[in-house]
């Protein structure tokens, strides 16, 4: 984690320097006060009191200036460190594989990049402001107390170990509790996200009361665990306050006796009590910081878990064979999700030539979408290899592979930007004419031109101001803006009505006529018949049939294929 803070060491050092200046200013004041009492007050020397009082004001002003400068540099360093850490985590998540994304829930990632980073940032800020001052003031106060009277300073040696023991005991007990609190917070965030995303469904099913009770239950659970953890840490404060007060009483008792016998002056007793209070205040501040550390250590581990995730980097890019006969090749491919012993795909061997239009059909859970998701390397194969343009996809550098592949997913996602900006996600350098051209190919130009601001019309959250068919055509235009060599369609019509299905089918036909290589996962057999020139029928992770549409529909070879077609076609 140090590498993220390293650029701000200079500001951190200045903050520490000014905080130490403030601490030294504070340490000098009790000694001056002692002189005022012993020399000025007892001797009724008003000029001396005025002179030393002015000196105190000057030193206090210097301490005040140091405090302001420390706060400025510590805030700058901590917030810039936090921003850098957040940016780095966000960038890291953007490069996660799908397997890595599956390890963490969305709610957990959001909490880590916001609340957990804030917790670490606040801990750093408190370290500069409180730990450094606490250590400097505490150690300095003990030294000054020993100089004033070594005998009374024995009180420090008795009090300090007791406070350190209490603090350590409570911190150790709180670790597990605060870890549980963070997990409960993740769970609450997850429910909140689900409810905001699925609000229409909740209202349609009249489940508002159920969801209110579910949220309330999780919220109450978080409340109880937080109260338990905070109560544990706060319960030590009365003990520490008691020890501090006993120390003050001891100083007054033994100090008073020594004043009585002429071994100590009144001003020195006052200074000693001030140094005792400084020491105990420092210990109390450090105790508070240990409480903060209990929570921050959990946040640190959660953030570190993301930071330490390794992103595979291809060190040497392979040369691409643009003249390769087969654009996509699967060679004895097996695939299983992380942590699973069961293969989703088994022994997949296939070669797809340029310009082929592949329809992929099969029952639910047959592995159709998984097969397609391996091509842009959303997941890595467990065994075997996949080649695009004659090169193993694991040998492509950066976004070199995905620039070749346009993807239209089952659930279309549009960003809250203008239509034009959404399409430019495919190519940020696309000109106005190029954007209009891909929209014409995607058959979206007509309805976009009729929008209030045409291509500059804003898309609302989730694209709710567009129909399903319109969103699909914008998504297709976005993919085409990349000028891909291959188009992957994963159930592009699953949520569309018959009229919109026909519109998307027309787009597919146009792309087929343009010679685009396409793989279409679909439950619509009309797609397979009218667009595909080759069909894969999949079942339980295997390709049972690989043939032309006429052969599959008129003369299927496998009993499982016949059973599937009979059910779908109601034969």
mmCIF file of C-alpha atoms in Angstrom, residues 27-198:
data_model
loop_
_atom_site.group_PDB
_atom_site.id
_atom_site.type_symbol
_atom_site.label_atom_id
_atom_site.label_comp_id
_atom_site.label_asym_id
_atom_site.label_seq_id
_atom_site.Cartn_x
_atom_site.Cartn_y
_atom_site.Cartn_z
ATOM 1 C CA UNK A 27 5.433 21.473 26.040
ATOM 2 C CA UNK A 28 7.128 24.779 26.744
ATOM 3 C CA UNK A 29 4.041 26.507 28.169
ATOM 4 C CA UNK A 30 3.804 24.729 31.582
ATOM 5 C CA UNK A 31 7.439 25.628 32.382
ATOM 6 C CA UNK A 32 6.758 29.288 31.645
ATOM 7 C CA UNK A 33 3.608 29.104 33.758
ATOM 8 C CA UNK A 34 5.664 27.623 36.624
ATOM 9 C CA UNK A 35 8.108 30.550 36.420
ATOM 10 C CA UNK A 36 5.261 33.056 36.384
ATOM 11 C CA UNK A 37 3.820 31.520 39.568
ATOM 12 C CA UNK A 38 7.090 30.968 41.437
ATOM 13 C CA UNK A 39 8.829 34.200 40.415
ATOM 14 C CA UNK A 40 6.152 36.638 39.328
ATOM 15 C CA UNK A 41 3.100 35.838 41.455
ATOM 16 C CA UNK A 42 4.876 34.926 44.717
ATOM 17 C CA UNK A 43 7.174 37.965 44.441
ATOM 18 C CA UNK A 44 4.360 40.196 43.122
ATOM 19 C CA UNK A 45 6.554 41.154 40.171
ATOM 20 C CA UNK A 46 3.977 42.481 37.674
ATOM 21 C CA UNK A 47 6.557 43.338 34.998
ATOM 22 C CA UNK A 48 7.888 39.761 35.068
ATOM 23 C CA UNK A 49 4.348 38.397 34.798
ATOM 24 C CA UNK A 50 3.662 40.681 31.801
ATOM 25 C CA UNK A 51 6.956 39.756 30.147
ATOM 26 C CA UNK A 52 6.523 35.974 30.563
ATOM 27 C CA UNK A 53 2.802 36.219 29.737
ATOM 28 C CA UNK A 54 3.661 37.916 26.425
ATOM 29 C CA UNK A 55 6.175 35.163 25.776
ATOM 30 C CA UNK A 56 3.450 32.545 26.402
ATOM 31 C CA UNK A 57 1.110 34.301 23.960
ATOM 32 C CA UNK A 58 3.848 34.383 21.304
ATOM 33 C CA UNK A 59 4.650 30.680 21.725
ATOM 34 C CA UNK A 60 0.915 29.815 21.687
ATOM 35 C CA UNK A 61 0.528 31.829 18.438
ATOM 36 C CA UNK A 62 3.438 29.900 16.869
ATOM 37 C CA UNK A 63 1.788 26.638 17.966
ATOM 38 C CA UNK A 64 -1.507 27.809 16.452
ATOM 39 C CA UNK A 65 0.164 28.590 13.107
ATOM 40 C CA UNK A 66 1.902 25.204 13.138
ATOM 41 C CA UNK A 67 -1.463 23.513 13.797
ATOM 42 C CA UNK A 68 -3.088 25.298 10.811
ATOM 43 C CA UNK A 69 -0.226 24.381 8.471
ATOM 44 C CA UNK A 70 -0.227 20.783 9.741
ATOM 45 C CA UNK A 71 -3.976 20.498 9.102
ATOM 46 C CA UNK A 72 -3.540 21.872 5.580
ATOM 47 C CA UNK A 73 -0.721 19.531 4.549
ATOM 48 C CA UNK A 74 -2.194 16.484 6.315
ATOM 49 C CA UNK A 75 -5.584 17.029 4.636
ATOM 50 C CA UNK A 76 -3.948 17.473 1.229
ATOM 51 C CA UNK A 77 -1.758 14.394 1.638
ATOM 52 C CA UNK A 78 -4.522 12.152 3.007
ATOM 53 C CA UNK A 79 -7.187 13.151 0.477
ATOM 54 C CA UNK A 80 -4.806 12.948 -2.488
ATOM 55 C CA UNK A 81 -3.668 9.543 -1.204
ATOM 56 C CA UNK A 82 -7.313 8.457 -0.900
ATOM 57 C CA UNK A 83 -8.122 9.674 -4.427
ATOM 58 C CA UNK A 84 -5.070 7.874 -5.822
ATOM 59 C CA UNK A 85 -6.004 4.662 -4.005
ATOM 60 C CA UNK A 86 -9.623 4.837 -5.205
ATOM 61 C CA UNK A 87 -8.511 5.464 -8.801
ATOM 62 C CA UNK A 88 -6.064 2.555 -8.626
ATOM 63 C CA UNK A 89 -8.675 0.174 -7.217
ATOM 64 C CA UNK A 90 -11.217 1.256 -9.829
ATOM 65 C CA UNK A 91 -8.647 0.723 -12.597
ATOM 66 C CA UNK A 92 -7.762 -2.665 -11.120
ATOM 67 C CA UNK A 93 -11.417 -3.736 -11.079
ATOM 68 C CA UNK A 94 -11.796 -2.636 -14.710
ATOM 69 C CA UNK A 95 -9.094 -5.164 -15.638
ATOM 70 C CA UNK A 96 -10.497 -8.030 -13.536
ATOM 71 C CA UNK A 97 -11.368 -11.215 -15.338
ATOM 72 C CA UNK A 98 -14.937 -12.461 -14.934
ATOM 73 C CA UNK A 99 -13.636 -15.139 -12.558
ATOM 74 C CA UNK A 100 -12.152 -12.436 -10.352
ATOM 75 C CA UNK A 101 -15.358 -10.375 -10.506
ATOM 76 C CA UNK A 102 -17.337 -13.444 -9.439
ATOM 77 C CA UNK A 103 -15.282 -13.599 -6.212
ATOM 78 C CA UNK A 104 -16.754 -10.312 -4.972
ATOM 79 C CA UNK A 105 -20.314 -9.043 -4.898
ATOM 80 C CA UNK A 106 -21.053 -5.635 -6.411
ATOM 81 C CA UNK A 107 -22.071 -4.376 -2.970
ATOM 82 C CA UNK A 108 -18.740 -5.499 -1.512
ATOM 83 C CA UNK A 109 -16.728 -3.791 -4.259
ATOM 84 C CA UNK A 110 -18.672 -0.547 -3.819
ATOM 85 C CA UNK A 111 -18.121 -0.611 -0.038
ATOM 86 C CA UNK A 112 -14.408 -1.311 -0.463
ATOM 87 C CA UNK A 113 -13.809 1.494 -2.957
ATOM 88 C CA UNK A 114 -15.810 4.055 -0.919
ATOM 89 C CA UNK A 115 -16.220 3.407 2.812
ATOM 90 C CA UNK A 116 -13.125 1.239 3.275
ATOM 91 C CA UNK A 117 -10.863 3.689 1.430
ATOM 92 C CA UNK A 118 -12.352 6.555 3.459
ATOM 93 C CA UNK A 119 -11.608 4.613 6.641
ATOM 94 C CA UNK A 120 -7.946 4.173 5.617
ATOM 95 C CA UNK A 121 -7.698 7.856 4.635
ATOM 96 C CA UNK A 122 -9.119 8.970 7.978
ATOM 97 C CA UNK A 123 -6.713 6.673 9.791
ATOM 98 C CA UNK A 124 -3.774 8.303 8.015
ATOM 99 C CA UNK A 125 -5.117 11.761 8.843
ATOM 100 C CA UNK A 126 -5.531 10.832 12.511
ATOM 101 C CA UNK A 127 -2.037 9.302 12.572
ATOM 102 C CA UNK A 128 -0.492 12.619 11.606
ATOM 103 C CA UNK A 129 -2.738 14.743 13.792
ATOM 104 C CA UNK A 130 -3.064 12.556 16.883
ATOM 105 C CA UNK A 131 -0.423 9.804 16.925
ATOM 106 C CA UNK A 132 2.506 12.064 16.143
ATOM 107 C CA UNK A 133 1.306 14.734 18.540
ATOM 108 C CA UNK A 134 0.430 12.115 21.142
ATOM 109 C CA UNK A 135 3.851 10.502 20.974
ATOM 110 C CA UNK A 136 5.756 13.798 20.876
ATOM 111 C CA UNK A 137 3.693 15.395 23.643
ATOM 112 C CA UNK A 138 3.561 12.237 25.748
ATOM 113 C CA UNK A 139 7.281 11.455 25.605
ATOM 114 C CA UNK A 140 8.189 15.137 25.955
ATOM 115 C CA UNK A 141 5.866 15.548 28.969
ATOM 116 C CA UNK A 142 7.440 12.526 30.717
ATOM 117 C CA UNK A 143 10.948 13.939 30.129
ATOM 118 C CA UNK A 144 9.922 17.374 31.420
ATOM 119 C CA UNK A 145 8.232 15.807 34.462
ATOM 120 C CA UNK A 146 11.393 13.828 35.285
ATOM 121 C CA UNK A 147 13.430 17.047 34.999
ATOM 122 C CA UNK A 148 11.051 18.857 37.373
ATOM 123 C CA UNK A 149 10.918 16.066 39.981
ATOM 124 C CA UNK A 150 12.167 12.495 39.450
ATOM 125 C CA UNK A 151 10.317 11.230 42.540
ATOM 126 C CA UNK A 152 6.833 12.302 41.343
ATOM 127 C CA UNK A 153 7.525 10.944 37.842
ATOM 128 C CA UNK A 154 7.280 7.415 39.301
ATOM 129 C CA UNK A 155 3.507 7.989 39.060
ATOM 130 C CA UNK A 156 3.895 7.961 35.252
ATOM 131 C CA UNK A 157 5.593 4.558 35.389
ATOM 132 C CA UNK A 158 2.621 3.125 37.291
ATOM 133 C CA UNK A 159 -0.160 4.683 35.192
ATOM 134 C CA UNK A 160 1.224 4.160 31.652
ATOM 135 C CA UNK A 161 1.440 0.308 31.710
ATOM 136 C CA UNK A 162 -2.122 0.053 33.054
ATOM 137 C CA UNK A 163 -3.524 2.191 30.210
ATOM 138 C CA UNK A 164 -1.471 0.326 27.570
ATOM 139 C CA UNK A 165 -2.688 -3.043 28.910
ATOM 140 C CA UNK A 166 -6.344 -1.946 28.885
ATOM 141 C CA UNK A 167 -6.102 -0.540 25.355
ATOM 142 C CA UNK A 168 -4.406 -3.676 23.957
ATOM 143 C CA UNK A 169 -6.977 -5.934 25.624
ATOM 144 C CA UNK A 170 -9.962 -4.064 24.157
ATOM 145 C CA UNK A 171 -8.452 -3.708 20.670
ATOM 146 C CA UNK A 172 -7.836 -7.464 20.390
ATOM 147 C CA UNK A 173 -11.430 -8.223 21.409
ATOM 148 C CA UNK A 174 -12.864 -5.729 18.909
ATOM 149 C CA UNK A 175 -11.169 -7.068 15.738
ATOM 150 C CA UNK A 176 -13.668 -9.870 15.056
ATOM 151 C CA UNK A 177 -16.627 -7.647 15.887
ATOM 152 C CA UNK A 178 -15.627 -4.953 13.388
ATOM 153 C CA UNK A 179 -14.990 -7.607 10.699
ATOM 154 C CA UNK A 180 -18.572 -8.784 11.233
ATOM 155 C CA UNK A 181 -19.825 -5.179 11.029
ATOM 156 C CA UNK A 182 -18.192 -4.744 7.591
ATOM 157 C CA UNK A 183 -19.803 -7.959 6.303
ATOM 158 C CA UNK A 184 -23.192 -6.846 7.616
ATOM 159 C CA UNK A 185 -22.707 -3.516 5.829
ATOM 160 C CA UNK A 186 -21.987 -5.376 2.562
ATOM 161 C CA UNK A 187 -25.223 -7.336 3.020
ATOM 162 C CA UNK A 188 -27.244 -4.180 3.633
ATOM 163 C CA UNK A 189 -25.727 -2.478 0.575
ATOM 164 C CA UNK A 190 -26.614 -5.531 -1.534
ATOM 165 C CA UNK A 191 -30.277 -5.408 -0.474
ATOM 166 C CA UNK A 192 -30.397 -1.670 -1.169
ATOM 167 C CA UNK A 193 -28.982 -2.160 -4.689
ATOM 168 C CA UNK A 194 -31.409 -5.007 -5.414
ATOM 169 C CA UNK A 195 -34.385 -2.939 -4.283
ATOM 170 C CA UNK A 196 -33.414 0.137 -6.281
ATOM 171 C CA UNK A 197 -32.805 -1.983 -9.402
ATOM 172 C CA UNK A 198 -35.924 -4.123 -9.000
#
